[in-house]
Every structure is written in structure tokens, then in C-alpha cells.
Coordinates of N, CA and C in Angstrom, one line a residue:
M1 N 37.9 -235.8 -9.8 CA 36.8 -235.5 -10.8 C 37.2 -234.5 -11.8
K2 N 38.5 -234.1 -11.8 CA 39.0 -233.1 -12.8 C 38.9 -233.7 -14.2
N3 N 38.5 -232.9 -15.1 CA 38.5 -233.3 -16.6 C 37.6 -234.5 -16.9
K4 N 36.7 -234.8 -16.0 CA 35.8 -235.9 -16.3 C 34.6 -235.5 -17.1
F5 N 34.2 -234.3 -17.0 CA 32.9 -233.9 -17.7 C 33.1 -232.7 -18.7
D6 N 32.3 -232.7 -19.7 CA 32.3 -231.6 -20.7 C 31.0 -230.8 -20.5
L7 N 29.9 -231.4 -20.0 CA 28.6 -230.7 -19.9 C 28.1 -230.8 -18.5
I8 N 27.7 -229.7 -17.9 CA 27.1 -229.7 -16.6 C 25.6 -229.2 -16.7
I9 N 24.7 -230.0 -16.3 CA 23.3 -229.7 -16.4 C 22.7 -229.4 -15.0
F10 N 22.2 -228.2 -14.8 CA 21.7 -227.8 -13.5 C 20.2 -227.8 -13.5
D11 N 19.7 -228.2 -12.4 CA 18.3 -227.9 -12.0 C 18.3 -226.4 -11.7
W12 N 17.1 -225.8 -11.7 CA 17.0 -224.3 -11.4 C 16.6 -224.0 -10.0
D13 N 15.3 -224.2 -9.6 CA 14.9 -223.9 -8.3 C 15.5 -224.7 -7.2
G14 N 16.1 -224.1 -6.2 CA 16.7 -224.8 -5.1 C 18.1 -225.3 -5.4
T15 N 18.6 -225.2 -6.6 CA 19.9 -225.5 -7.0 C 20.8 -224.3 -7.3
L16 N 20.2 -223.4 -8.2 CA 20.9 -222.2 -8.5 C 20.2 -221.0 -7.9
V17 N 18.9 -221.1 -7.7 CA 18.1 -220.0 -7.2 C 17.5 -220.4 -5.8
N18 N 17.5 -219.4 -4.9 CA 17.0 -219.7 -3.5 C 15.5 -219.4 -3.5
S19 N 14.7 -220.3 -4.1 CA 13.3 -220.1 -4.3 C 12.4 -221.1 -3.6
I20 N 12.9 -222.1 -2.9 CA 12.1 -223.2 -2.4 C 11.0 -222.7 -1.4
D21 N 11.4 -221.8 -0.5 CA 10.4 -221.3 0.5 C 9.3 -220.5 -0.2
W22 N 9.6 -219.7 -1.2 CA 8.6 -219.0 -2.0 C 7.7 -219.9 -2.7
I23 N 8.2 -220.9 -3.4 CA 7.4 -221.9 -4.1 C 6.4 -222.6 -3.1
T24 N 7.0 -223.0 -1.9 CA 6.2 -223.7 -0.9 C 5.0 -222.8 -0.5
I25 N 5.3 -221.5 -0.2 CA 4.2 -220.6 0.2 C 3.1 -220.5 -0.9
C26 N 3.6 -220.4 -2.2 CA 2.6 -220.2 -3.3 C 1.8 -221.5 -3.5
L27 N 2.3 -222.7 -3.3 CA 1.6 -223.9 -3.3 C 0.5 -223.9 -2.2
Q28 N 0.9 -223.5 -1.0 CA 0.0 -223.5 0.1 C -1.1 -222.5 -0.1
Q29 N -0.8 -221.3 -0.7 CA -1.8 -220.3 -0.9 C -2.8 -220.7 -2.0
A30 N -2.2 -221.4 -3.0 CA -3.1 -221.9 -4.1 C -4.1 -222.9 -3.6
A31 N -3.7 -223.8 -2.7 CA -4.6 -224.7 -2.1 C -5.7 -224.0 -1.3
E32 N -5.3 -223.1 -0.5 CA -6.3 -222.4 0.4 C -7.3 -221.7 -0.4
Q33 N -6.9 -221.1 -1.5 CA -7.9 -220.4 -2.4 C -8.9 -221.3 -3.0
C34 N -8.5 -222.6 -3.2 CA -9.4 -223.6 -3.7 C -10.2 -224.3 -2.6
G35 N -10.0 -223.9 -1.4 CA -10.7 -224.6 -0.3 C -10.2 -225.9 0.0
I36 N -8.9 -226.2 -0.3 CA -8.2 -227.4 0.0 C -7.3 -227.2 1.2
A37 N -7.2 -228.3 2.0 CA -6.3 -228.2 3.2 C -4.9 -227.8 2.8
R38 N -4.3 -226.9 3.5 CA -3.0 -226.4 3.2 C -1.9 -227.5 3.4
P39 N -1.2 -227.8 2.4 CA -0.2 -228.9 2.6 C 1.0 -228.5 3.6
E40 N 1.5 -229.5 4.3 CA 2.7 -229.2 5.1 C 3.8 -228.7 4.3
D41 N 4.8 -228.0 4.9 CA 5.9 -227.5 4.2 C 6.7 -228.5 3.4
Q42 N 7.0 -229.6 4.1 CA 7.9 -230.6 3.4 C 7.1 -231.4 2.3
A43 N 5.8 -231.5 2.5 CA 5.0 -232.2 1.5 C 5.0 -231.3 0.2
A44 N 4.9 -230.0 0.4 CA 5.0 -229.1 -0.8 C 6.4 -229.1 -1.4
K45 N 7.4 -229.1 -0.5 CA 8.8 -229.2 -1.1 C 9.0 -230.5 -1.9
N46 N 8.4 -231.5 -1.5 CA 8.7 -232.8 -2.1 C 8.2 -232.9 -3.6
V47 N 7.3 -232.0 -4.0 CA 6.9 -232.0 -5.4 C 7.6 -231.0 -6.2
I48 N 8.4 -230.1 -5.6 CA 9.2 -229.1 -6.4 C 10.2 -229.8 -7.3
G49 N 10.1 -229.5 -8.6 CA 11.0 -230.1 -9.6 C 10.1 -230.8 -10.6
L50 N 8.9 -231.3 -10.2 CA 8.0 -231.9 -11.2 C 7.4 -230.8 -12.0
S51 N 6.8 -231.2 -13.1 CA 5.9 -230.2 -13.9 C 4.8 -229.8 -12.9
L52 N 4.3 -228.6 -13.2 CA 3.3 -228.0 -12.3 C 2.0 -228.9 -12.2
N53 N 1.6 -229.4 -13.3 CA 0.4 -230.3 -13.3 C 0.7 -231.6 -12.6
Q54 N 1.9 -232.2 -12.8 CA 2.3 -233.4 -12.0 C 2.4 -233.1 -10.6
A55 N 3.0 -232.0 -10.2 CA 3.1 -231.6 -8.8 C 1.8 -231.5 -8.1
M56 N 0.8 -230.9 -8.8 CA -0.6 -230.8 -8.2 C -1.2 -232.2 -8.0
Q57 N -1.0 -233.1 -9.0 CA -1.6 -234.4 -8.9 C -0.9 -235.2 -7.7
N58 N 0.4 -235.0 -7.5 CA 1.0 -235.7 -6.5 C 0.7 -235.1 -5.1
L59 N 0.5 -233.8 -5.0 CA 0.3 -233.2 -3.8 C -1.2 -233.3 -3.3
F60 N -2.1 -233.4 -4.3 CA -3.5 -233.5 -4.0 C -4.1 -234.6 -4.8
P61 N -3.8 -235.9 -4.4 CA -4.3 -237.0 -5.2 C -5.8 -237.1 -5.4
G62 N -6.2 -237.4 -6.6 CA -7.6 -237.5 -6.8 C -8.4 -236.2 -7.2
I63 N -7.6 -235.1 -7.3 CA -8.3 -233.9 -7.7 C -8.9 -233.9 -9.1
K64 N -10.0 -233.3 -9.2 CA -10.7 -233.2 -10.5 C -9.9 -232.3 -11.5
P65 N -10.0 -232.5 -12.8 CA -9.3 -231.6 -13.7 C -9.6 -230.1 -13.6
D66 N -10.8 -229.7 -13.3 CA -11.1 -228.3 -13.2 C -10.4 -227.7 -11.9
T67 N -10.4 -228.5 -10.8 CA -9.7 -228.1 -9.6 C -8.2 -228.0 -9.8
Q68 N -7.7 -229.0 -10.5 CA -6.2 -228.9 -10.9 C -5.9 -227.7 -11.7
A69 N -6.7 -227.3 -12.6 CA -6.5 -226.2 -13.5 C -6.6 -224.9 -12.6
Q70 N -7.5 -224.9 -11.6 CA -7.6 -223.7 -10.8 C -6.4 -223.6 -9.8
L71 N -5.9 -224.7 -9.3 CA -4.7 -224.7 -8.5 C -3.5 -224.2 -9.3
V72 N -3.4 -224.6 -10.5 CA -2.2 -224.2 -11.3 C -2.4 -222.7 -11.6
A73 N -3.6 -222.2 -11.9 CA -3.8 -220.8 -12.1 C -3.5 -219.9 -10.8
N74 N -4.0 -220.4 -9.7 CA -3.7 -219.7 -8.4 C -2.2 -219.7 -8.1
Y75 N -1.6 -220.8 -8.3 CA -0.1 -220.9 -8.0 C 0.6 -219.9 -8.9
S76 N 0.3 -219.9 -10.2 CA 1.1 -219.1 -11.1 C 0.9 -217.6 -10.8
R77 N -0.3 -217.2 -10.4 CA -0.6 -215.8 -10.1 C 0.2 -215.4 -8.8
H78 N 0.2 -216.2 -7.8 CA 1.0 -215.9 -6.6 C 2.5 -215.9 -6.9
Y79 N 3.0 -216.9 -7.6 CA 4.4 -217.0 -7.9 C 4.9 -215.8 -8.7
N80 N 4.1 -215.4 -9.7 CA 4.5 -214.3 -10.6 C 4.3 -212.9 -10.0
S81 N 3.7 -212.8 -8.8 CA 3.6 -211.6 -8.2 C 4.9 -211.0 -7.6
K82 N 5.9 -211.9 -7.5 CA 7.2 -211.5 -6.9 C 8.2 -211.4 -8.1
P83 N 8.8 -210.3 -8.3 CA 9.8 -210.2 -9.4 C 11.1 -210.9 -9.0
I84 N 11.8 -211.4 -10.0 CA 13.0 -212.1 -9.8 C 14.2 -211.3 -10.2
S85 N 15.3 -211.3 -9.5 CA 16.4 -210.5 -9.8 C 17.7 -211.3 -9.5
P86 N 18.9 -210.8 -9.8 CA 20.1 -211.5 -9.5 C 20.3 -211.8 -8.1
D87 N 19.6 -211.1 -7.2 CA 19.7 -211.3 -5.7 C 19.1 -212.7 -5.3
D88 N 18.2 -213.2 -6.2 CA 17.6 -214.5 -5.9 C 18.5 -215.7 -6.1
L89 N 19.6 -215.5 -6.9 CA 20.6 -216.6 -7.0 C 21.2 -216.8 -5.7
F90 N 21.6 -218.1 -5.4 CA 22.3 -218.3 -4.2 C 23.7 -217.6 -4.3
P91 N 24.2 -217.2 -3.2 CA 25.5 -216.4 -3.2 C 26.6 -217.1 -4.0
G92 N 27.2 -216.4 -4.9 CA 28.3 -217.0 -5.6 C 28.0 -217.8 -6.9
V93 N 26.7 -218.0 -7.1 CA 26.2 -218.8 -8.2 C 26.6 -218.1 -9.6
Y94 N 26.3 -216.9 -9.7 CA 26.6 -216.2 -11.0 C 28.1 -216.3 -11.3
D95 N 28.9 -216.0 -10.4 CA 30.4 -216.1 -10.6 C 30.8 -217.5 -10.9
M96 N 30.2 -218.5 -10.3 CA 30.5 -219.9 -10.5 C 30.2 -220.3 -12.0
L97 N 29.0 -219.8 -12.4 CA 28.6 -220.2 -13.8 C 29.5 -219.5 -14.8
V98 N 29.9 -218.3 -14.6 CA 30.8 -217.6 -15.5 C 32.2 -218.3 -15.5
Q99 N 32.7 -218.7 -14.4 CA 34.0 -219.4 -14.3 C 33.9 -220.7 -15.0
L100 N 32.8 -221.5 -14.8 CA 32.7 -222.8 -15.5 C 32.7 -222.6 -17.0
K101 N 31.9 -221.6 -17.4 CA 31.8 -221.4 -18.9 C 33.1 -221.0 -19.5
Q102 N 33.8 -220.1 -18.8 CA 35.1 -219.6 -19.2 C 36.2 -220.8 -19.2
S103 N 35.9 -221.8 -18.4 CA 36.8 -222.9 -18.3 C 36.5 -224.0 -19.4
G104 N 35.5 -223.7 -20.2 CA 35.2 -224.6 -21.3 C 34.1 -225.5 -21.2
Y105 N 33.4 -225.5 -20.0 CA 32.3 -226.4 -19.8 C 31.0 -225.8 -20.6
Q106 N 30.3 -226.8 -21.2 CA 29.0 -226.4 -21.7 C 28.0 -226.5 -20.5
L107 N 27.1 -225.5 -20.4 CA 26.2 -225.4 -19.2 C 24.8 -225.5 -19.8
A108 N 23.9 -226.2 -19.0 CA 22.5 -226.3 -19.4 C 21.6 -226.3 -18.2
V109 N 20.3 -226.2 -18.4 CA 19.3 -226.2 -17.4 C 18.3 -227.2 -17.7
A110 N 17.9 -228.1 -16.8 CA 16.8 -229.0 -16.9 C 15.9 -228.8 -15.7
T111 N 14.7 -228.3 -16.0 CA 13.8 -227.8 -14.9 C 12.4 -228.2 -15.0
G112 N 11.7 -228.2 -13.9 CA 10.3 -228.5 -13.9 C 9.5 -227.2 -14.2
K113 N 10.1 -226.1 -14.3 CA 9.4 -224.8 -14.7 C 8.8 -224.9 -16.1
S114 N 7.9 -224.0 -16.3 CA 7.4 -223.8 -17.7 C 8.4 -223.0 -18.5
R115 N 8.3 -223.0 -19.8 CA 9.2 -222.2 -20.6 C 9.1 -220.7 -20.3
A116 N 7.8 -220.3 -20.2 CA 7.6 -218.9 -19.9 C 8.2 -218.5 -18.5
G117 N 8.1 -219.4 -17.5 CA 8.6 -219.1 -16.2 C 10.1 -219.1 -16.2
L118 N 10.7 -220.1 -16.9 CA 12.2 -220.1 -16.9 C 12.8 -218.9 -17.7
Q119 N 12.1 -218.5 -18.8 CA 12.6 -217.3 -19.5 C 12.6 -216.1 -18.7
K120 N 11.5 -215.9 -17.9 CA 11.4 -214.8 -17.0 C 12.5 -214.8 -16.0
A121 N 12.8 -216.0 -15.5 CA 13.8 -216.1 -14.4 C 15.2 -215.9 -15.0
L122 N 15.5 -216.5 -16.2 CA 16.8 -216.3 -16.8 C 17.1 -214.8 -17.1
Q123 N 16.1 -214.1 -17.6 CA 16.3 -212.7 -17.9 C 16.4 -211.9 -16.6
G124 N 15.6 -212.2 -15.6 CA 15.6 -211.5 -14.3 C 16.9 -211.7 -13.6
T125 N 17.6 -212.8 -13.7 CA 18.8 -213.1 -13.0 C 20.0 -212.8 -13.9
G126 N 19.8 -212.4 -15.1 CA 20.9 -212.1 -16.0 C 21.8 -213.3 -16.4
T127 N 21.2 -214.5 -16.4 CA 22.0 -215.7 -16.7 C 21.8 -216.4 -18.0
E128 N 20.9 -215.8 -18.8 CA 20.4 -216.5 -20.0 C 21.6 -216.8 -21.0
A129 N 22.5 -215.9 -21.1 CA 23.6 -216.1 -22.1 C 24.7 -217.2 -21.6
L130 N 24.6 -217.6 -20.3 CA 25.5 -218.5 -19.8 C 25.2 -220.0 -20.1
F131 N 24.0 -220.3 -20.6 CA 23.6 -221.6 -20.9 C 23.4 -221.8 -22.4
C132 N 23.9 -223.0 -22.9 CA 23.8 -223.3 -24.3 C 22.5 -223.9 -24.7
V133 N 21.8 -224.5 -23.7 CA 20.5 -225.1 -23.9 C 19.7 -225.2 -22.6
T134 N 18.4 -225.0 -22.6 CA 17.6 -225.2 -21.5 C 16.4 -226.0 -21.9
R135 N 15.9 -226.8 -21.0 CA 14.7 -227.6 -21.2 C 13.8 -227.5 -20.1
C136 N 12.5 -227.4 -20.4 CA 11.4 -227.2 -19.4 C 10.4 -228.2 -19.5
A137 N 9.6 -228.4 -18.4 CA 8.7 -229.5 -18.3 C 7.5 -229.4 -19.2
D138 N 7.2 -228.2 -19.7 CA 6.0 -228.1 -20.5 C 6.3 -228.3 -22.0
E139 N 7.6 -228.6 -22.3 CA 8.0 -228.8 -23.7 C 8.6 -230.2 -23.9
T140 N 8.6 -231.0 -22.8 CA 9.1 -232.4 -22.8 C 8.4 -233.1 -21.7
A141 N 9.0 -234.3 -21.3 CA 8.4 -235.0 -20.2 C 8.9 -234.5 -18.8
S142 N 8.0 -234.6 -17.9 CA 8.3 -234.2 -16.5 C 9.4 -235.1 -15.9
K143 N 10.2 -234.5 -15.0 CA 11.1 -235.4 -14.2 C 10.2 -236.3 -13.4
P144 N 10.6 -237.5 -13.1 CA 12.0 -238.1 -13.3 C 12.2 -238.8 -14.7
D145 N 11.3 -238.6 -15.6 CA 11.5 -239.1 -17.0 C 12.8 -238.5 -17.5
P146 N 13.7 -239.2 -18.1 CA 15.0 -238.7 -18.5 C 15.0 -238.0 -19.8
R147 N 13.8 -237.8 -20.4 CA 13.8 -237.3 -21.8 C 14.4 -235.9 -21.9
M148 N 14.2 -235.0 -21.0 CA 14.9 -233.7 -21.1 C 16.4 -233.8 -21.1
L149 N 16.9 -234.7 -20.3 CA 18.4 -234.9 -20.3 C 18.8 -235.5 -21.7
H150 N 18.1 -236.4 -22.2 CA 18.5 -237.0 -23.5 C 18.4 -235.9 -24.6
E151 N 17.5 -235.0 -24.5 CA 17.3 -233.9 -25.5 C 18.5 -232.9 -25.4
I152 N 18.9 -232.7 -24.2 CA 20.1 -231.8 -23.9 C 21.4 -232.4 -24.5
L153 N 21.5 -233.7 -24.2 CA 22.7 -234.4 -24.8 C 22.7 -234.4 -26.3
Q154 N 21.6 -234.6 -26.9 CA 21.5 -234.5 -28.4 C 21.8 -233.1 -28.9
H155 N 21.3 -232.1 -28.2 CA 21.5 -230.8 -28.7 C 23.0 -230.4 -28.6
T156 N 23.7 -230.8 -27.5 CA 25.1 -230.5 -27.3 C 26.1 -231.5 -27.9
N157 N 25.5 -232.6 -28.4 CA 26.4 -233.6 -29.0 C 27.4 -234.1 -28.0
T158 N 26.9 -234.4 -26.8 CA 27.7 -234.8 -25.6 C 27.3 -236.2 -25.2
A159 N 28.3 -237.0 -24.9 CA 28.1 -238.4 -24.4 C 27.6 -238.3 -23.0
K160 N 26.7 -239.2 -22.6 CA 26.2 -239.1 -21.2 C 27.3 -239.4 -20.2
E161 N 28.3 -240.2 -20.6 CA 29.5 -240.4 -19.8 C 30.3 -239.2 -19.4
R162 N 30.1 -238.2 -20.3 CA 30.9 -236.9 -20.1 C 30.0 -235.8 -19.6
S163 N 28.8 -236.2 -19.0 CA 27.8 -235.2 -18.6 C 27.4 -235.4 -17.1
L164 N 27.1 -234.3 -16.5 CA 26.8 -234.3 -15.0 C 25.5 -233.6 -14.8
M165 N 24.6 -234.2 -14.0 CA 23.4 -233.5 -13.5 C 23.6 -233.0 -12.1
V166 N 23.2 -231.8 -11.8 CA 23.4 -231.2 -10.5 C 22.0 -230.8 -10.0
G167 N 21.5 -231.3 -8.9 CA 20.1 -230.9 -8.5 C 19.9 -231.1 -7.0
D168 N 18.8 -230.5 -6.5 CA 18.6 -230.5 -5.1 C 17.4 -231.4 -4.7
S169 N 16.8 -232.1 -5.6 CA 15.6 -232.9 -5.3 C 15.8 -234.3 -5.7
V170 N 15.0 -235.2 -5.1 CA 15.0 -236.6 -5.5 C 14.6 -236.8 -6.9
H171 N 13.8 -235.9 -7.5 CA 13.4 -236.0 -8.9 C 14.5 -235.8 -9.8
D172 N 15.4 -234.8 -9.4 CA 16.6 -234.6 -10.3 C 17.5 -235.8 -10.3
L173 N 17.8 -236.4 -9.1 CA 18.7 -237.5 -9.0 C 18.1 -238.8 -9.6
Q174 N 16.8 -239.0 -9.5 CA 16.1 -240.1 -10.1 C 16.2 -240.0 -11.6
M175 N 16.0 -238.8 -12.1 CA 16.1 -238.6 -13.5 C 17.5 -238.9 -14.1
A176 N 18.5 -238.5 -13.3 CA 19.9 -238.9 -13.7 C 20.1 -240.4 -13.7
L177 N 19.5 -241.1 -12.7 CA 19.6 -242.5 -12.7 C 18.9 -243.2 -13.9
N178 N 17.8 -242.6 -14.2 CA 17.0 -243.1 -15.4 C 17.7 -242.9 -16.7
A179 N 18.6 -241.9 -16.8 CA 19.2 -241.5 -18.1 C 20.1 -242.6 -18.7
P180 N 21.0 -243.3 -18.1 CA 21.6 -243.0 -16.8 C 22.8 -242.0 -16.9
M181 N 23.0 -241.3 -15.9 CA 24.0 -240.2 -16.0 C 24.6 -239.9 -14.6
S182 N 25.8 -239.5 -14.5 CA 26.4 -239.1 -13.2 C 25.6 -237.9 -12.6
A183 N 25.5 -237.8 -11.3 CA 24.8 -236.7 -10.7 C 25.5 -236.3 -9.4
I184 N 25.3 -235.1 -9.0 CA 25.7 -234.5 -7.7 C 24.5 -233.9 -7.1
G185 N 24.2 -234.2 -5.8 CA 23.1 -233.6 -5.1 C 23.6 -232.4 -4.3
V186 N 22.7 -231.4 -4.2 CA 23.0 -230.3 -3.3 C 21.8 -230.2 -2.3
S187 N 22.2 -229.9 -1.0 CA 21.2 -230.0 0.1 C 20.7 -228.6 0.5
C188 N 20.8 -227.6 -0.4 CA 20.3 -226.3 -0.1 C 18.9 -226.0 -0.6
G189 N 18.2 -227.1 -1.1 CA 16.9 -226.9 -1.7 C 15.8 -227.7 -1.0
A190 N 15.2 -228.6 -1.9 CA 14.0 -229.2 -1.5 C 14.2 -230.4 -0.5
N191 N 15.2 -231.2 -0.7 CA 15.4 -232.4 0.0 C 16.7 -232.5 0.8
S192 N 16.7 -233.2 1.8 CA 17.9 -233.3 2.7 C 19.0 -234.1 2.1
A193 N 20.2 -233.9 2.6 CA 21.4 -234.7 2.1 C 21.1 -236.2 2.3
E194 N 20.6 -236.5 3.5 CA 20.3 -237.9 3.8 C 19.4 -238.6 2.8
L195 N 18.4 -237.9 2.4 CA 17.4 -238.4 1.4 C 18.1 -238.5 0.0
L196 N 18.8 -237.4 -0.4 CA 19.5 -237.4 -1.7 C 20.5 -238.5 -1.8
Q197 N 21.2 -238.9 -0.7 CA 22.2 -239.9 -0.8 C 21.6 -241.3 -1.2
Q198 N 20.3 -241.5 -1.0 CA 19.7 -242.7 -1.3 C 19.7 -243.0 -2.9
Y199 N 19.9 -241.9 -3.6 CA 19.9 -242.0 -5.1 C 21.3 -242.1 -5.7
N200 N 22.2 -242.4 -4.9 CA 23.6 -242.7 -5.3 C 24.3 -241.6 -6.1
P201 N 24.2 -240.3 -5.7 CA 25.0 -239.3 -6.4 C 26.5 -239.5 -6.1
L202 N 27.3 -239.0 -7.0 CA 28.7 -239.0 -6.8 C 29.1 -238.3 -5.5
L203 N 28.4 -237.2 -5.2 CA 28.7 -236.4 -4.0 C 27.4 -235.8 -3.6
C204 N 27.3 -235.3 -2.4 CA 26.2 -234.5 -2.0 C 26.8 -233.2 -1.3
L205 N 26.7 -232.1 -1.9 CA 27.3 -230.8 -1.5 C 26.2 -230.0 -0.8
Q206 N 26.7 -229.0 0.0 CA 25.7 -228.1 0.6 C 25.2 -227.1 -0.4
Q207 N 26.1 -226.6 -1.3 CA 25.8 -225.6 -2.3 C 26.4 -226.0 -3.6
S208 N 25.7 -225.6 -4.7 CA 26.3 -225.9 -6.0 C 27.6 -225.2 -6.3
T209 N 27.9 -224.1 -5.6 CA 29.1 -223.4 -5.8 C 30.3 -224.2 -5.3
E210 N 30.1 -225.2 -4.5 CA 31.2 -226.1 -4.1 C 31.8 -226.9 -5.3
L211 N 31.0 -226.9 -6.4 CA 31.5 -227.6 -7.6 C 32.9 -227.1 -8.0
L212 N 33.1 -225.8 -7.8 CA 34.4 -225.2 -8.3 C 35.6 -225.9 -7.6
N213 N 35.4 -226.5 -6.4 CA 36.5 -227.1 -5.7 C 36.8 -228.5 -6.1
I214 N 35.9 -229.1 -7.0 CA 36.1 -230.5 -7.3 C 36.2 -230.9 -8.8
I215 N 35.8 -229.9 -9.7 CA 35.9 -230.2 -11.1 C 36.8 -229.2 -11.8

């Protein structure tokens, strides 16, 4: 896989940042505050990566618009109560990103987070300068729609054949299939390696830092 790619697009939560358990707790607390049954852990994890509104619709089918708005507000309040720092990155991720950038790769982020949420996270982890472009669910279509990937390709003037998507959820890998674009799954986040393999990634790694061994 050496010299096959020019652009590496990363998902954020569960791929670069160890945030899946915290997101799960916040989704559960948001539901409880609205008097809705607390979702099981894996059910909550299965919607991570979608836009927040889409996640609520999938997790709580048939909810009314005002309830959805309250769920989103509750979730955001809980999630933002915890500051983010470089320690929230998976071990070795910062050094991996620096090494990839120094090696000439363009780096990007495609995330289900809001722009405000991602900017806070980028600044908190000290990674903002490492990415040439980032796209968020509230400024484009939610995963698995491939629009955010197409926008990143256009911004970087990179062919999809020279681009790689790296993500921890089925939404990331389905988005790559829809692009279509090569993808690598990582099993450190929302979904298991067994489930990710069903979306035909080139590889399924335990951690994104293993990329350094193969590209």
C-alpha cells in the first residue's frame, strides 16, 4: 500500500479520539432527561458518526420535532460539560498525524460532529494545524451520504483513487463505498471488526496508528 494515496481522510470520534464511551453516556442521559427509555450501550454506539439530528431520529424512531430538539439540547449540554485535551486522543495519534503530514500526505477530517463541536475539539487537542480541510455534518450531508468526501476531494484537488477514508463506524465505511473510495476500518471505536469487514475495507486495524506500518 506504499505510495498509493495522497490524501487521508479521518473520522474523528472513535478513530482519532477516545470518545465513544462519553458520547454513549451523553446520549443515554439526554434520553433520561426527556423521559425516554435509556438506550442500550451498543444501540447508542451504532448512531455515532451520524449528524446529531439523524442520530436522534435513528435512535428514537417516531420522536416529535420538539422532543428531538430537546434531546439534541440535552446531549449538547452534557457533552460540552467535559473539556477536551490532547489526552483524549488515542495514544500515539498526535505523533502519527505529524509524521504523516511531514511525509507529504494531505490530512482531512470528515465527521458527524457540528462545526462548533469540531472546532472546540481541534483546538483542545492541538491538532487544527495538521489538517488541510475538515467537513462537519451541519454544513453538508450526514454520513453515509458521500457529499462531505466529494467536497474534501474538490478542496484538495485529489482524485478519489488517490484518497483513503479511515473510520471506526459502519457509517464511515458505507460513506466510502458510496463515494466510491478506498477505506480502512479501525475497531477501537463504535463498531466491531467483524461488522466493519462487511463493508469491504482494504484492512481492519485495531488502532489508526497502525497506518504507519502499512502506508
